[in-house]
Short mmCIF file of C-alpha atoms and ligand atoms in Angstrom, two decimals:
data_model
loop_
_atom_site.label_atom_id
_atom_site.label_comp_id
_atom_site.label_asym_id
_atom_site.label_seq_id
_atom_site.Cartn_x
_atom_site.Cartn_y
_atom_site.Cartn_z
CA UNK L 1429 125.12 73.75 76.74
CA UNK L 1430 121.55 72.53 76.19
CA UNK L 1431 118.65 74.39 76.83
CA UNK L 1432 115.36 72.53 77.23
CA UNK L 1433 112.53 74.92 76.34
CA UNK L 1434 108.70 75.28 75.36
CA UNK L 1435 107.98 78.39 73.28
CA UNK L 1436 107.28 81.45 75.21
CA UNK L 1437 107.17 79.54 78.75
CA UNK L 1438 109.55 80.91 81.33
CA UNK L 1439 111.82 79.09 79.63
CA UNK L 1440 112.83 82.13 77.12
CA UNK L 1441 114.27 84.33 80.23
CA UNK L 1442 117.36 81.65 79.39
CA UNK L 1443 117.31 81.95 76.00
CA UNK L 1444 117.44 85.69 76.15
CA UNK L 1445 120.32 85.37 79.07
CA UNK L 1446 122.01 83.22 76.42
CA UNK L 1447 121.51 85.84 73.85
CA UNK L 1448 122.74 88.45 75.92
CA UNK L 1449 126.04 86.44 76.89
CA UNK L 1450 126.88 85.77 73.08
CA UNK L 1451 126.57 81.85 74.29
CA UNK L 1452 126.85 78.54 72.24
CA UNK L 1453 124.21 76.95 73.07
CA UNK L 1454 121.29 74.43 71.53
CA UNK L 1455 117.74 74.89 72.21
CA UNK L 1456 115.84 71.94 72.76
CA UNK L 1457 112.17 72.11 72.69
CA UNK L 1458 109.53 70.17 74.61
CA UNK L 1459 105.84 69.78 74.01
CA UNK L 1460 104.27 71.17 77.26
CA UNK L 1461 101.21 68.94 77.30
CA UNK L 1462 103.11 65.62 75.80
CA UNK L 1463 106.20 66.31 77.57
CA UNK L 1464 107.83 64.80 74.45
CA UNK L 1465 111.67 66.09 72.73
CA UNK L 1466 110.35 67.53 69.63
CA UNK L 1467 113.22 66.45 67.73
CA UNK L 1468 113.40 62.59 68.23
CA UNK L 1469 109.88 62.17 70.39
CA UNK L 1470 111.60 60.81 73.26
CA UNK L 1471 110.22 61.09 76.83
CA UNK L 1472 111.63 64.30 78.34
CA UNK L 1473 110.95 63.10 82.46
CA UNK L 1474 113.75 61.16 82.31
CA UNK L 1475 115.75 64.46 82.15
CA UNK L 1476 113.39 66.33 84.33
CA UNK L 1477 110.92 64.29 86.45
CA UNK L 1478 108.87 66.88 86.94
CA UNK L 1479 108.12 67.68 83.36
CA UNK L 1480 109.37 71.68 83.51
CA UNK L 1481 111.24 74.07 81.56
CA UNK L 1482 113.58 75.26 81.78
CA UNK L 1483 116.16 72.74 82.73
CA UNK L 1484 119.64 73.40 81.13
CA UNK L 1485 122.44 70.85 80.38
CA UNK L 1486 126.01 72.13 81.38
CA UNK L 1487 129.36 71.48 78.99
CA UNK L 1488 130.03 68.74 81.75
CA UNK L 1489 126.37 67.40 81.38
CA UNK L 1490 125.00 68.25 84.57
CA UNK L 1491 121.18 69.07 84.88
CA UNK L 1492 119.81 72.38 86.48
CA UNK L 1493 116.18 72.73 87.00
CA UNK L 1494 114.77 76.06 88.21
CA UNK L 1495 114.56 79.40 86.64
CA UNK L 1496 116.17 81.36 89.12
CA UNK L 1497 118.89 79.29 89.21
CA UNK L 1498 119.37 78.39 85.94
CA UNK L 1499 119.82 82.34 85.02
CA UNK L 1500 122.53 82.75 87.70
CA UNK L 1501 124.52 79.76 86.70
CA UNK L 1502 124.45 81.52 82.55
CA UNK L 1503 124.96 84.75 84.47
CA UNK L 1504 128.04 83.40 86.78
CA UNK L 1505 129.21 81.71 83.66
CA UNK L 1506 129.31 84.25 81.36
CA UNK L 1507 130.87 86.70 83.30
CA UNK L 1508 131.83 89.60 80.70
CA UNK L 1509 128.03 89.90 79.52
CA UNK L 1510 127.67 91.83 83.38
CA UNK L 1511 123.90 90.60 83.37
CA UNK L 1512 124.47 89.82 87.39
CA UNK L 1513 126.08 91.63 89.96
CA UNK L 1514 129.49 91.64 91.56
CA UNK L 1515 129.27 92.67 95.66
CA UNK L 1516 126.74 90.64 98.15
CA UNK L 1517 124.20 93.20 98.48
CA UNK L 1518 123.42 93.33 94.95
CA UNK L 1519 123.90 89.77 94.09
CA UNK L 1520 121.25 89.45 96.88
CA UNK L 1521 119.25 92.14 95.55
CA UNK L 1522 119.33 89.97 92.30
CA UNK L 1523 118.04 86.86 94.39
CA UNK L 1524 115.36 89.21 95.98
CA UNK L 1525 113.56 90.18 92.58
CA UNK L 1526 114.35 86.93 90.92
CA UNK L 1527 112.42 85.10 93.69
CA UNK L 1528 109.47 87.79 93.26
CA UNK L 1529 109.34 87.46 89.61
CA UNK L 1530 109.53 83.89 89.86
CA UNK L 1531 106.89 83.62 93.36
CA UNK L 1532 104.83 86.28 93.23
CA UNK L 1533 104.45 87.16 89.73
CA UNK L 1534 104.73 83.74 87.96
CA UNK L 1535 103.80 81.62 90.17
CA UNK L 1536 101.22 83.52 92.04
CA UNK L 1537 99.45 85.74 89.60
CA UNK L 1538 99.83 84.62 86.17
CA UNK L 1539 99.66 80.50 86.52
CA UNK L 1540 96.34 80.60 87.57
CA UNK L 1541 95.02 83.48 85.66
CA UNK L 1542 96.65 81.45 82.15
CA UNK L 1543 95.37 77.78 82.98
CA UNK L 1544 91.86 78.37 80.88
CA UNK L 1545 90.70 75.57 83.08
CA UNK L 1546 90.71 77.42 86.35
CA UNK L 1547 87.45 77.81 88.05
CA UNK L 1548 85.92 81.26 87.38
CA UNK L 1549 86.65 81.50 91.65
CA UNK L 1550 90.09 81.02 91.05
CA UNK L 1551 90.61 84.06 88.31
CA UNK L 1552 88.78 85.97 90.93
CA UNK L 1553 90.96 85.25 93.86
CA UNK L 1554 93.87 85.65 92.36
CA UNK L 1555 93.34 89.18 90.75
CA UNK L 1556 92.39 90.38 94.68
CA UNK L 1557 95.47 88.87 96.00
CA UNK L 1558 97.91 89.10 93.26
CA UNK L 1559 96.86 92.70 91.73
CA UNK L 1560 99.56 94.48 94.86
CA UNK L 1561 102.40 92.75 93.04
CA UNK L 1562 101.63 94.66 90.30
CA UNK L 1563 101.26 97.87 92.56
CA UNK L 1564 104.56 97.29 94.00
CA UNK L 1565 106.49 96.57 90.94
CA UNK L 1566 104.91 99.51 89.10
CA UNK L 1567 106.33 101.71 91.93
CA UNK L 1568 109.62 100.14 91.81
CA UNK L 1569 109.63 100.76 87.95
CA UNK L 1570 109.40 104.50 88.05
CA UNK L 1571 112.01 106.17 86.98
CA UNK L 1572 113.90 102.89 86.27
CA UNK L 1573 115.10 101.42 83.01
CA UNK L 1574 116.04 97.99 84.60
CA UNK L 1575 114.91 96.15 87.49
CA UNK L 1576 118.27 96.57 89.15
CA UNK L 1577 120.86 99.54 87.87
CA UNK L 1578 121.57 97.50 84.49
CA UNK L 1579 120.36 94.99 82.82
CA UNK L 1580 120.38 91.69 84.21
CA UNK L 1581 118.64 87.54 84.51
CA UNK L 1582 116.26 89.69 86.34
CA UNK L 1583 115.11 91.70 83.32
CA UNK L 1584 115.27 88.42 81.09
CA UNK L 1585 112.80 86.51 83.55
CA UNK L 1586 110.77 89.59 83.89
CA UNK L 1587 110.00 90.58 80.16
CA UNK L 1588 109.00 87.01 79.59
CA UNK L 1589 106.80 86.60 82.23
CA UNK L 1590 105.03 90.15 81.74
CA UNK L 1591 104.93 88.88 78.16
CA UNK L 1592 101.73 86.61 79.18
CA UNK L 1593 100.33 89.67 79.60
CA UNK L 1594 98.93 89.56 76.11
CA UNK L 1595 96.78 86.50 77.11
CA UNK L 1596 95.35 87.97 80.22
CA UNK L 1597 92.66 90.32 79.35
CA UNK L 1598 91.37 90.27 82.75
CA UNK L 1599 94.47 92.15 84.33
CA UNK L 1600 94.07 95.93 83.29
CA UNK L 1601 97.59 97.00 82.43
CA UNK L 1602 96.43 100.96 82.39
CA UNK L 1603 96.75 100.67 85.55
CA UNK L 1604 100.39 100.34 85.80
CA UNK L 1605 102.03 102.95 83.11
CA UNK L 1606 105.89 102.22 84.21
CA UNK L 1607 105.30 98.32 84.17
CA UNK L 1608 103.64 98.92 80.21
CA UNK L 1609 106.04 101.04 79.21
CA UNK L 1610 109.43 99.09 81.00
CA UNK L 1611 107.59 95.65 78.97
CA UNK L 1612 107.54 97.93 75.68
CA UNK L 1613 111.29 98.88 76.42
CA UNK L 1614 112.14 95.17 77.10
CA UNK L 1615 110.61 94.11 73.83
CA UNK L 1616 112.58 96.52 71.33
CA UNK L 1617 115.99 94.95 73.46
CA UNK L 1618 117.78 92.64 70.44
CA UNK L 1619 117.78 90.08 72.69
CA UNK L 1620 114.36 89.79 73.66
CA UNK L 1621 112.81 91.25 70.15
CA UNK L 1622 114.92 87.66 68.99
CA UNK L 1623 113.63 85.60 71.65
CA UNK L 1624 110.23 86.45 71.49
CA UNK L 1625 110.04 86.40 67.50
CA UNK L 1626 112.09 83.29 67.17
CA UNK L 1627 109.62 81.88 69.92
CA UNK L 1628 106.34 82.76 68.63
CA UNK L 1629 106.69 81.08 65.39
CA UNK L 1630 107.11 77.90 67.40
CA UNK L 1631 104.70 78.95 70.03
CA UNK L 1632 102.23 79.10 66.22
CA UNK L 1633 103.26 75.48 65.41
CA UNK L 1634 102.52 74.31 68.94
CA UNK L 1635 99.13 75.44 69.12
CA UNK L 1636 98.16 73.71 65.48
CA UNK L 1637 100.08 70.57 66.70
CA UNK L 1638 97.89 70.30 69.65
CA UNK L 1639 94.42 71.32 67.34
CA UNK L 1640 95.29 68.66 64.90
CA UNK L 1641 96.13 66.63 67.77
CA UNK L 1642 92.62 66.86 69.44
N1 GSH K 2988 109.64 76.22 89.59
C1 GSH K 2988 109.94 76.10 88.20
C2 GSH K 2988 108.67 76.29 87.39
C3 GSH K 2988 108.89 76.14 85.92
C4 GSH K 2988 107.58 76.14 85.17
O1 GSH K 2988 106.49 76.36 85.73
N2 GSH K 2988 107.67 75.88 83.87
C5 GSH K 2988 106.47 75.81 83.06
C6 GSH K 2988 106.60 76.70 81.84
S1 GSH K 2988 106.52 78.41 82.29
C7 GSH K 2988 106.29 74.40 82.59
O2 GSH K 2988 107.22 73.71 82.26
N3 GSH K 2988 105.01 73.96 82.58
C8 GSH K 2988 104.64 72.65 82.15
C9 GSH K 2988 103.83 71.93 83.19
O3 GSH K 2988 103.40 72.56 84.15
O4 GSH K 2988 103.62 70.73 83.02
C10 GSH K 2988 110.98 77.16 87.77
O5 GSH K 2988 110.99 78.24 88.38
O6 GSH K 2988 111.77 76.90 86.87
#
């Protein structure tokens, strides 16, 4: 299984659901910007038109695209690391927060709060649209240790995302203890604590590569 990632993008929720699963898999890394395979410079569209990570190779060579489904598939897969669920309800439940992590939070509030060249408007906007997701998942964190009864994809995709939260400044986090304190639990998880480690040494190199690039 191939994993095509860019340090510390969304792509890591797989990386840690591979972790989790006890997986053989290689990580293939992709300059965001350049959207060139680190390893041998080739073009990376070609695998993924649109340019994203993740997108994961299967044993039989297909090609997923799409974070939400890409952590079901490992999750399906790997069915003794339980980091899904078994009956409909919570399978859907699984669907539920994996589409609000990857809508509401990703999509919605972070992107545009992380793209440095978003129009001072657009930082606004978003914090007075996006700040009730924050609200709501705070409330469902209360009293929780998981997003769901256990840990699952849903915890992997959520501790990455929440992870930008070290490069938005403008969002203030006091405001939402259990969401601090469930991203401090997520980070001391082996899993993660590997993940994000292993990925912020490369997310270091990126950053010069681009510098020395410009
Ligand atoms: N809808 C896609 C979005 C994936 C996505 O936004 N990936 C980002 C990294 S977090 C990316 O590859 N960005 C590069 C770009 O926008 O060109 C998914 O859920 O997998």
């Amino acid at each position: 299984m191939d994993l095509y990632f860019s340090p510390l993008a969304c792509s890591m929720a797989t990386r840690i659901a591979l972790y989790e699963a006890g997986a053989d898999a290689s990580y293939i890394e992709v300059d965001p910007k350049t959207k060139q395979v680190l390893r041998d410079g080739s073009d990376f569209r070609p695998i993924n038109p649109l340019g994203l990570v993740p997108t994961l190779r299967t044993d039989d060579g297909v090609i997923l695209t799409e974070n939400a489904a890409i952590l079901q598939y490992v999750a399906e897969r790997f069915p003794d690391a339980h980091i899904a669920s078994d009956n409909t309800t919570d399978r859907t439940r699984l669907q539920q927060w994996l589409c609000f992590i990857g809508t509401e939070l990703h999509k919605g509030l972070f992107v545009p709060l992380l793209d440095r060249k978003a129009p001072a408007d657009v930082h606004a906007y978003t914090l007075k649209k996006y700040l009730s997701r924050l609200d709501y998942l705070n409330s469902h964190l209360e009293g929780r240790e998981f997003v769901l009864d256990h840990f699952s994809v849903a915890d992997a995709y959520l501790a990455t995302v929440l992870n930008w939260s070290m490069a938005t400044p403008m969002i203030d986090f006091k405001a939402y203890p259990a969401v601090v304190a469930y991203l401090e639990r997520m980070r001391k998880r082996p899993s993660i604590a590997r993940a994000m480690a292993e990925e912020l040494e490369l997310y270091k190199a990126e950053i010069a590569r681009h510098k020395a690039a410009a």
